[in-house]
Amino acid sequence: MKYSDFRSDTVTKPTDKMRRAMAEAEVGDDVIGVDPTVQKLETLAASIMGKEAALFCPSGTMGNSIAVKTWTHELQEVIVEAKSHIFNLESTHLTFISRVTPRPLASNRGAMDPDEVERAIKIPNVHTPETTLLCVENTHNNWGGAVVPLSNFQALRRVADRHGLRLHLDGARIYNASAASGVPVLEYAKCVDSIMFCLSKGLSAPIGSMLAGPRNFIDFGRRIRKALGGGMRQVGIIAAAGLIALTEMPARLAEDHARAKTLARGIAGLPGVQLNPAEIETNIIIFGFEHPRFPVPAFVAELARRGIGVLGAPSGAGIRMVTHKDVDDADVEAAIAAFRAILAG
Ligand code: TLP
């Protein structure tokens, strides 16, 4: 039986072209700074994002951790969005690595209210931490792949400038945001001091994320990456796939978004499924699921038994499904059929 894997776009396998490029990559010791393929990737990423420099990181998590560590120091506070990856899955890293306090703020589908952000900025005194960094996420994973509008970035930039805050973008899926909105990635990147984006999700590279920003930020970030154990040697072998991810894969993301819409329309309205297909903007579908016969884990297991991989949503009461290069129209049809067979029975 075929397994249709909707658990995440992180499951994408490298393309044949990536594998060939990996086999043939020119490499050197990147810790010494002599891997030509990594240098090519870092230069390209920096220029696409309009930043002075970029750093190849083993994961998005490490890219975000380096950014927070580099922009802050202890006794400081970071404003984060309440459902963001940085807050929900990385706040222990913020406290462990950077020793800063995350201050979560609610949002409208990932877009924080600039006035609320302004009110949350602390005037430092002997009692309180100083607010020095604001983090945003686009697309917003936990808000079901919602696209945060460029106008929100511009408004947050003005707030950050008024108060001397740095602005960091967790743009793990910034190319999905761009594909859905038509806004070039550079326009989002222009509004922020630093951006992390992943090559290993919808763009299908096997490993790797980029962190881009000012030269001195990246120089210090390179030291932090080494301190965290992320200094990698002949890693051009991985960067070679990243180059293809960056140059060739963004163009196909609209296909994933169209499939997510088809999938959402196909399962919305089935017993237990709480989903408004109109809210699906990109490749992530998160929906509430409540069914008298199937608690979420039982339903997830039943789908898996029928060859459909999904994950329980981070909130616990729902389910997440993600479309990507390695699921096609037949996988979407199979998923819809499995949902119908289980729930309509
Ligand atoms: N997201 C993963 C899981 O961690 C949930 C996924 O399957 O979606 N920022 C955002 C917005 C992310 O979604 C992720 C990973 C990261 C950062 C971390 O990237 P990695 O997994 O490369 O450390």
Coordinates of C-alpha atoms and ligand atoms in Angstrom, one line a residue:
M1 CA 0.0 0.0 0.0
K2 CA 1.2 3.5 -0.9
Y3 CA 1.8 5.8 2.1
S4 CA 0.7 9.3 1.3
D5 CA 2.6 11.5 3.7
F6 CA 0.8 14.7 4.8
R7 CA 2.7 15.0 8.1
S8 CA 4.9 17.9 7.0
D9 CA 6.7 19.4 4.1
T10 CA 9.9 18.5 6.0
V11 CA 9.4 14.9 4.7
T12 CA 10.2 15.9 1.1
K13 CA 13.0 14.0 -0.5
P14 CA 15.7 15.6 -2.6
T15 CA 15.1 15.6 -6.3
D16 CA 17.3 13.5 -8.7
K17 CA 18.9 16.7 -9.8
M18 CA 19.8 17.6 -6.2
R19 CA 21.3 14.1 -5.7
R20 CA 23.4 14.5 -8.8
A21 CA 24.5 18.0 -7.7
M22 CA 25.4 16.6 -4.3
A23 CA 27.5 13.8 -5.8
E24 CA 29.4 16.3 -7.9
A25 CA 29.7 19.2 -5.5
E26 CA 32.9 21.0 -5.1
V27 CA 33.7 21.0 -1.4
G28 CA 36.2 22.2 1.2
D29 CA 36.4 22.7 4.9
D30 CA 33.7 25.2 5.7
V31 CA 34.8 25.8 9.2
I32 CA 38.1 27.1 7.8
G33 CA 35.9 29.0 5.3
V34 CA 37.0 27.3 2.1
D35 CA 33.9 25.4 0.9
P36 CA 33.1 27.0 -2.5
T37 CA 29.6 25.6 -2.7
V38 CA 28.6 26.9 0.7
Q39 CA 30.0 30.3 -0.2
K40 CA 28.0 30.3 -3.4
L41 CA 24.8 29.5 -1.5
E42 CA 25.5 32.0 1.3
T43 CA 26.2 34.8 -1.3
L44 CA 23.1 33.9 -3.3
A45 CA 20.9 33.8 -0.2
A46 CA 22.2 37.2 1.0
S47 CA 21.6 38.8 -2.4
I48 CA 18.1 37.4 -2.8
M49 CA 17.2 38.8 0.7
G50 CA 18.9 42.1 0.1
K51 CA 21.2 41.5 3.1
E52 CA 25.0 41.9 3.4
A53 CA 25.7 38.3 4.4
A54 CA 24.1 34.9 5.1
L55 CA 25.0 31.8 7.1
F56 CA 24.2 28.2 6.2
C57 CA 22.7 26.5 9.3
P58 CA 21.9 22.8 9.9
S59 CA 18.3 23.7 10.9
G60 CA 15.7 26.4 11.1
T61 CA 15.8 26.0 14.9
M62 CA 19.5 26.8 14.9
G63 CA 19.0 29.8 12.6
N64 CA 16.4 31.3 14.9
S65 CA 18.5 30.5 18.0
I66 CA 21.6 32.2 16.5
A67 CA 19.5 35.2 15.5
V68 CA 18.1 35.7 19.0
K69 CA 21.5 35.1 20.7
T70 CA 23.1 37.6 18.4
W71 CA 20.5 40.3 18.8
T72 CA 20.1 40.1 22.5
H73 CA 21.8 39.6 25.9
E74 CA 20.6 38.6 29.3
L75 CA 18.1 40.7 31.2
Q76 CA 16.3 41.5 28.0
E77 CA 12.9 40.5 26.6
V78 CA 11.8 39.4 23.2
I79 CA 8.3 40.0 21.9
V80 CA 7.0 36.9 20.1
E81 CA 3.6 35.9 18.6
A82 CA 1.7 33.6 20.9
K83 CA 1.3 30.7 18.5
S84 CA 4.6 31.1 16.8
H85 CA 7.2 28.3 16.4
I86 CA 9.8 30.5 18.2
F87 CA 7.5 30.7 21.2
N88 CA 5.8 27.3 21.3
L89 CA 8.7 25.1 20.2
E90 CA 11.8 27.2 20.8
S91 CA 11.2 29.3 23.9
T92 CA 13.2 26.9 26.0
H93 CA 16.0 27.6 23.6
L94 CA 15.6 31.3 24.1
T95 CA 15.9 30.9 27.9
F96 CA 18.6 28.2 27.7
I97 CA 20.8 29.7 24.9
S98 CA 20.1 33.4 25.1
R99 CA 18.8 33.8 28.6
V100 CA 16.1 36.2 27.6
T101 CA 12.4 36.2 28.4
P102 CA 9.9 35.6 25.6
R103 CA 6.8 37.9 25.9
P104 CA 4.0 36.3 23.8
L105 CA 1.3 38.5 22.2
A106 CA -1.9 37.4 20.5
S107 CA -2.5 38.1 16.9
N108 CA -4.9 38.0 14.0
R109 CA -3.8 35.0 12.0
G110 CA -0.1 35.8 12.8
A111 CA -0.4 39.5 12.3
M112 CA 0.3 41.2 15.6
D113 CA -1.4 44.5 16.3
P114 CA 1.3 47.2 16.0
D115 CA -0.3 49.3 18.8
E116 CA -0.4 46.3 21.1
V117 CA 3.3 45.6 20.3
E118 CA 4.1 49.2 21.1
R119 CA 2.3 49.0 24.4
A120 CA 4.2 45.8 25.3
I121 CA 7.6 47.3 24.8
K122 CA 9.1 47.8 28.2
I123 CA 10.7 51.0 29.3
P124 CA 13.7 49.5 31.2
N125 CA 14.0 50.2 34.9
V126 CA 15.5 48.3 37.8
H127 CA 12.6 45.9 37.9
T128 CA 11.9 45.0 34.3
P129 CA 13.8 43.5 31.4
E130 CA 14.5 45.7 28.4
T131 CA 12.6 44.8 25.2
T132 CA 15.1 44.6 22.4
L133 CA 13.8 42.2 19.8
L134 CA 10.6 41.5 18.0
C135 CA 10.0 38.2 16.2
V136 CA 7.5 37.5 13.4
E137 CA 6.7 34.4 11.4
N138 CA 5.6 34.1 7.8
T139 CA 3.9 31.9 6.6
H140 CA 2.5 31.2 10.1
N141 CA 2.7 27.5 10.7
N142 CA 0.3 27.2 13.7
W143 CA -2.2 29.6 12.1
G144 CA -2.6 27.0 9.3
G145 CA 0.0 28.5 6.9
A146 CA -1.6 32.0 7.1
V147 CA 0.2 34.7 5.1
V148 CA 1.1 37.7 7.2
P149 CA 0.4 40.8 5.0
L150 CA 3.3 43.0 4.0
S151 CA 1.5 46.0 5.4
N152 CA 1.7 44.4 8.9
F153 CA 5.5 44.0 8.4
Q154 CA 5.8 47.7 7.4
A155 CA 3.8 48.8 10.5
L156 CA 5.8 46.6 12.8
R157 CA 9.0 48.0 11.3
R158 CA 7.9 51.5 12.1
V159 CA 7.2 50.5 15.7
A160 CA 10.6 48.7 15.9
D161 CA 12.4 51.9 14.6
R162 CA 10.6 54.2 17.0
H163 CA 11.8 52.1 19.9
G164 CA 15.2 50.8 18.7
L165 CA 14.1 47.2 18.5
R166 CA 15.5 44.6 16.1
L167 CA 13.1 42.7 14.0
H168 CA 13.7 39.0 13.2
L169 CA 11.6 37.0 10.7
D170 CA 11.2 33.3 11.1
G171 CA 10.6 32.9 7.4
A172 CA 10.8 29.1 7.4
R173 CA 8.2 29.2 4.7
I174 CA 8.7 32.7 3.3
Y175 CA 8.6 31.3 -0.2
N176 CA 5.2 29.9 0.4
A177 CA 4.1 33.4 1.6
S178 CA 5.5 34.9 -1.5
A179 CA 3.9 32.3 -3.8
A180 CA 0.5 32.9 -2.3
S181 CA 0.6 36.7 -2.0
G182 CA 2.7 37.6 -5.1
V183 CA 4.9 39.7 -2.9
P184 CA 8.6 39.0 -3.6
V185 CA 10.5 37.6 -0.7
L186 CA 12.8 40.6 -0.9
E187 CA 9.9 42.9 0.1
Y188 CA 9.3 41.0 3.3
A189 CA 13.0 40.8 4.0
K190 CA 13.4 44.5 3.5
C191 CA 11.2 45.1 6.6
V192 CA 13.4 43.0 8.9
D193 CA 16.9 43.1 10.3
S194 CA 17.3 39.4 9.9
I195 CA 15.5 36.5 8.2
M196 CA 15.8 32.8 8.7
F197 CA 14.3 30.6 5.9
C198 CA 14.3 26.9 5.3
L199 CA 15.6 25.0 2.3
S200 CA 14.5 21.7 3.7
K201 CA 10.7 22.2 3.8
G202 CA 8.7 22.9 0.7
L203 CA 11.8 23.7 -1.2
S204 CA 12.8 20.0 -0.7
A205 CA 16.5 20.2 0.2
P206 CA 17.4 17.3 2.5
I207 CA 18.9 19.6 5.2
G208 CA 19.5 23.2 5.8
S209 CA 18.3 26.7 6.6
M210 CA 19.7 30.2 5.8
L211 CA 20.1 33.1 8.2
A212 CA 20.6 36.5 6.4
G213 CA 21.4 39.9 7.9
P214 CA 24.0 42.6 8.3
R215 CA 27.7 41.5 8.0
N216 CA 28.6 41.9 11.7
F217 CA 25.5 40.0 12.7
I218 CA 26.4 37.1 10.5
D219 CA 30.1 37.2 11.6
F220 CA 29.1 36.9 15.2
G221 CA 26.4 34.4 14.3
R222 CA 29.1 32.2 12.7
R223 CA 30.8 32.1 16.0
I224 CA 27.6 31.2 17.8
R225 CA 26.9 28.4 15.2
K226 CA 30.3 27.0 16.0
A227 CA 29.6 27.2 19.7
L228 CA 26.4 25.3 19.3
G229 CA 28.2 22.6 17.4
G230 CA 26.9 23.7 14.0
G231 CA 30.3 24.1 12.3
M232 CA 30.3 21.7 9.4
R233 CA 33.2 20.6 7.3
Q234 CA 32.7 19.4 3.6
V235 CA 29.1 20.6 3.8
G236 CA 29.0 21.8 0.2
I237 CA 27.7 18.4 -0.4
I238 CA 24.5 19.6 1.3
A239 CA 24.7 23.2 0.1
A240 CA 24.6 21.9 -3.5
A241 CA 21.1 20.7 -3.0
G242 CA 20.3 24.0 -1.3
L243 CA 21.3 25.9 -4.4
I244 CA 18.8 24.0 -6.4
A245 CA 16.2 24.4 -3.7
L246 CA 16.7 28.2 -3.8
T247 CA 16.8 28.6 -7.6
E248 CA 14.4 26.0 -8.9
M249 CA 11.9 24.9 -6.3
P250 CA 10.0 28.2 -5.4
A251 CA 8.3 28.1 -8.8
R252 CA 6.3 25.0 -8.0
L253 CA 4.9 25.9 -4.5
A254 CA 1.7 27.3 -6.0
E255 CA 0.9 23.7 -7.0
D256 CA 1.1 22.6 -3.3
H257 CA -1.2 25.5 -2.4
A258 CA -3.8 24.4 -5.0
R259 CA -3.7 20.8 -3.7
A260 CA -4.2 22.0 -0.1
K261 CA -7.3 23.9 -1.2
T262 CA -8.6 20.8 -3.0
L263 CA -7.9 18.6 0.1
A264 CA -9.6 21.1 2.4
R265 CA -12.7 21.3 0.2
G266 CA -12.8 17.5 0.0
I267 CA -12.9 17.0 3.8
A268 CA -14.7 20.1 5.1
G269 CA -18.2 19.3 6.2
L270 CA -17.5 15.7 7.0
P271 CA -18.6 14.6 10.5
G272 CA -16.2 15.9 13.1
V273 CA -14.1 18.0 10.8
Q274 CA -14.2 21.7 11.7
L275 CA -12.6 23.4 8.8
N276 CA -13.3 26.5 6.6
P277 CA -11.6 25.9 3.3
A278 CA -11.7 29.6 2.5
E279 CA -9.0 30.1 5.2
I280 CA -6.5 27.8 3.5
E281 CA -3.9 30.2 1.9
T282 CA -0.9 28.0 1.4
N283 CA 0.2 24.4 2.0
I284 CA -0.8 23.8 5.7
I285 CA -4.3 22.8 6.8
I286 CA -5.0 22.8 10.5
F287 CA -8.5 21.9 11.6
G288 CA -10.4 21.1 14.7
F289 CA -11.5 17.5 15.0
E290 CA -14.2 16.2 17.4
H291 CA -15.9 12.9 16.8
P292 CA -17.8 10.7 19.3
R293 CA -16.1 7.5 18.0
F294 CA -12.7 8.9 17.2
P295 CA -10.5 10.8 19.6
V296 CA -7.8 12.6 17.6
P297 CA -5.1 9.9 18.2
A298 CA -7.4 7.1 17.2
F299 CA -8.4 8.9 14.0
V300 CA -4.7 9.6 13.2
A301 CA -4.0 5.9 13.7
E302 CA -6.9 4.9 11.5
L303 CA -5.8 7.1 8.7
A304 CA -2.2 5.7 9.0
R305 CA -3.6 2.2 8.8
R306 CA -5.1 3.2 5.5
G307 CA -1.8 4.7 4.3
I308 CA -2.5 8.4 5.0
G309 CA 0.0 10.2 7.3
V310 CA -1.2 13.2 9.3
L311 CA -0.2 14.7 12.6
G312 CA -2.2 15.8 15.6
A313 CA -2.3 19.6 15.6
P314 CA -0.1 21.3 18.2
S315 CA -3.2 22.5 20.1
G316 CA -4.1 18.9 20.8
A317 CA -7.7 19.1 19.6
G318 CA -7.1 19.0 15.9
I319 CA -5.2 17.7 13.0
R320 CA -2.5 19.1 10.7
M321 CA -2.0 18.1 7.1
V322 CA 0.7 19.6 4.8
T323 CA 1.0 19.4 1.0
H324 CA 4.4 19.3 -0.7
K325 CA 6.3 18.0 -3.7
D326 CA 6.0 14.4 -2.7
V327 CA 2.2 14.3 -2.6
D328 CA 0.3 14.5 -5.9
D329 CA -3.3 14.7 -7.0
A330 CA -3.8 10.9 -6.4
D331 CA -2.5 11.2 -2.8
V332 CA -5.0 14.0 -2.2
E333 CA -7.8 11.9 -3.7
A334 CA -6.7 9.0 -1.5
A335 CA -6.7 11.2 1.6
I336 CA -10.2 12.5 0.8
A337 CA -11.5 9.0 0.2
A338 CA -10.0 7.7 3.5
F339 CA -11.6 10.5 5.4
R340 CA -14.9 9.8 3.8
A341 CA -14.7 6.0 4.3
I342 CA -13.9 6.4 8.0
L343 CA -16.2 9.3 8.9
A344 CA -19.2 8.6 6.7
G345 CA -19.4 5.0 7.8
Ligands
TLP1 N1 8.5 23.1 11.7 C1 8.3 21.7 11.8 C2 8.0 21.2 13.2 O1 9.0 21.7 14.0 C3 6.7 21.6 13.7 C4 7.1 21.3 10.9 O2 6.9 20.1 10.6 O3 6.3 22.3 10.5 N2 10.1 27.8 12.1 C5 8.9 27.3 11.7 C6 7.8 28.2 11.3 C7 8.8 25.9 11.5 O4 7.6 25.4 11.0 C8 9.9 25.1 11.8 C9 9.8 23.6 11.7 C10 11.1 25.7 12.3 C11 11.1 27.1 12.5 C12 12.3 24.9 12.7 O5 12.9 24.3 11.6 P1 13.8 23.0 11.7 O6 12.8 21.8 11.8 O7 14.6 23.0 10.5 O8 14.6 23.2 13.0

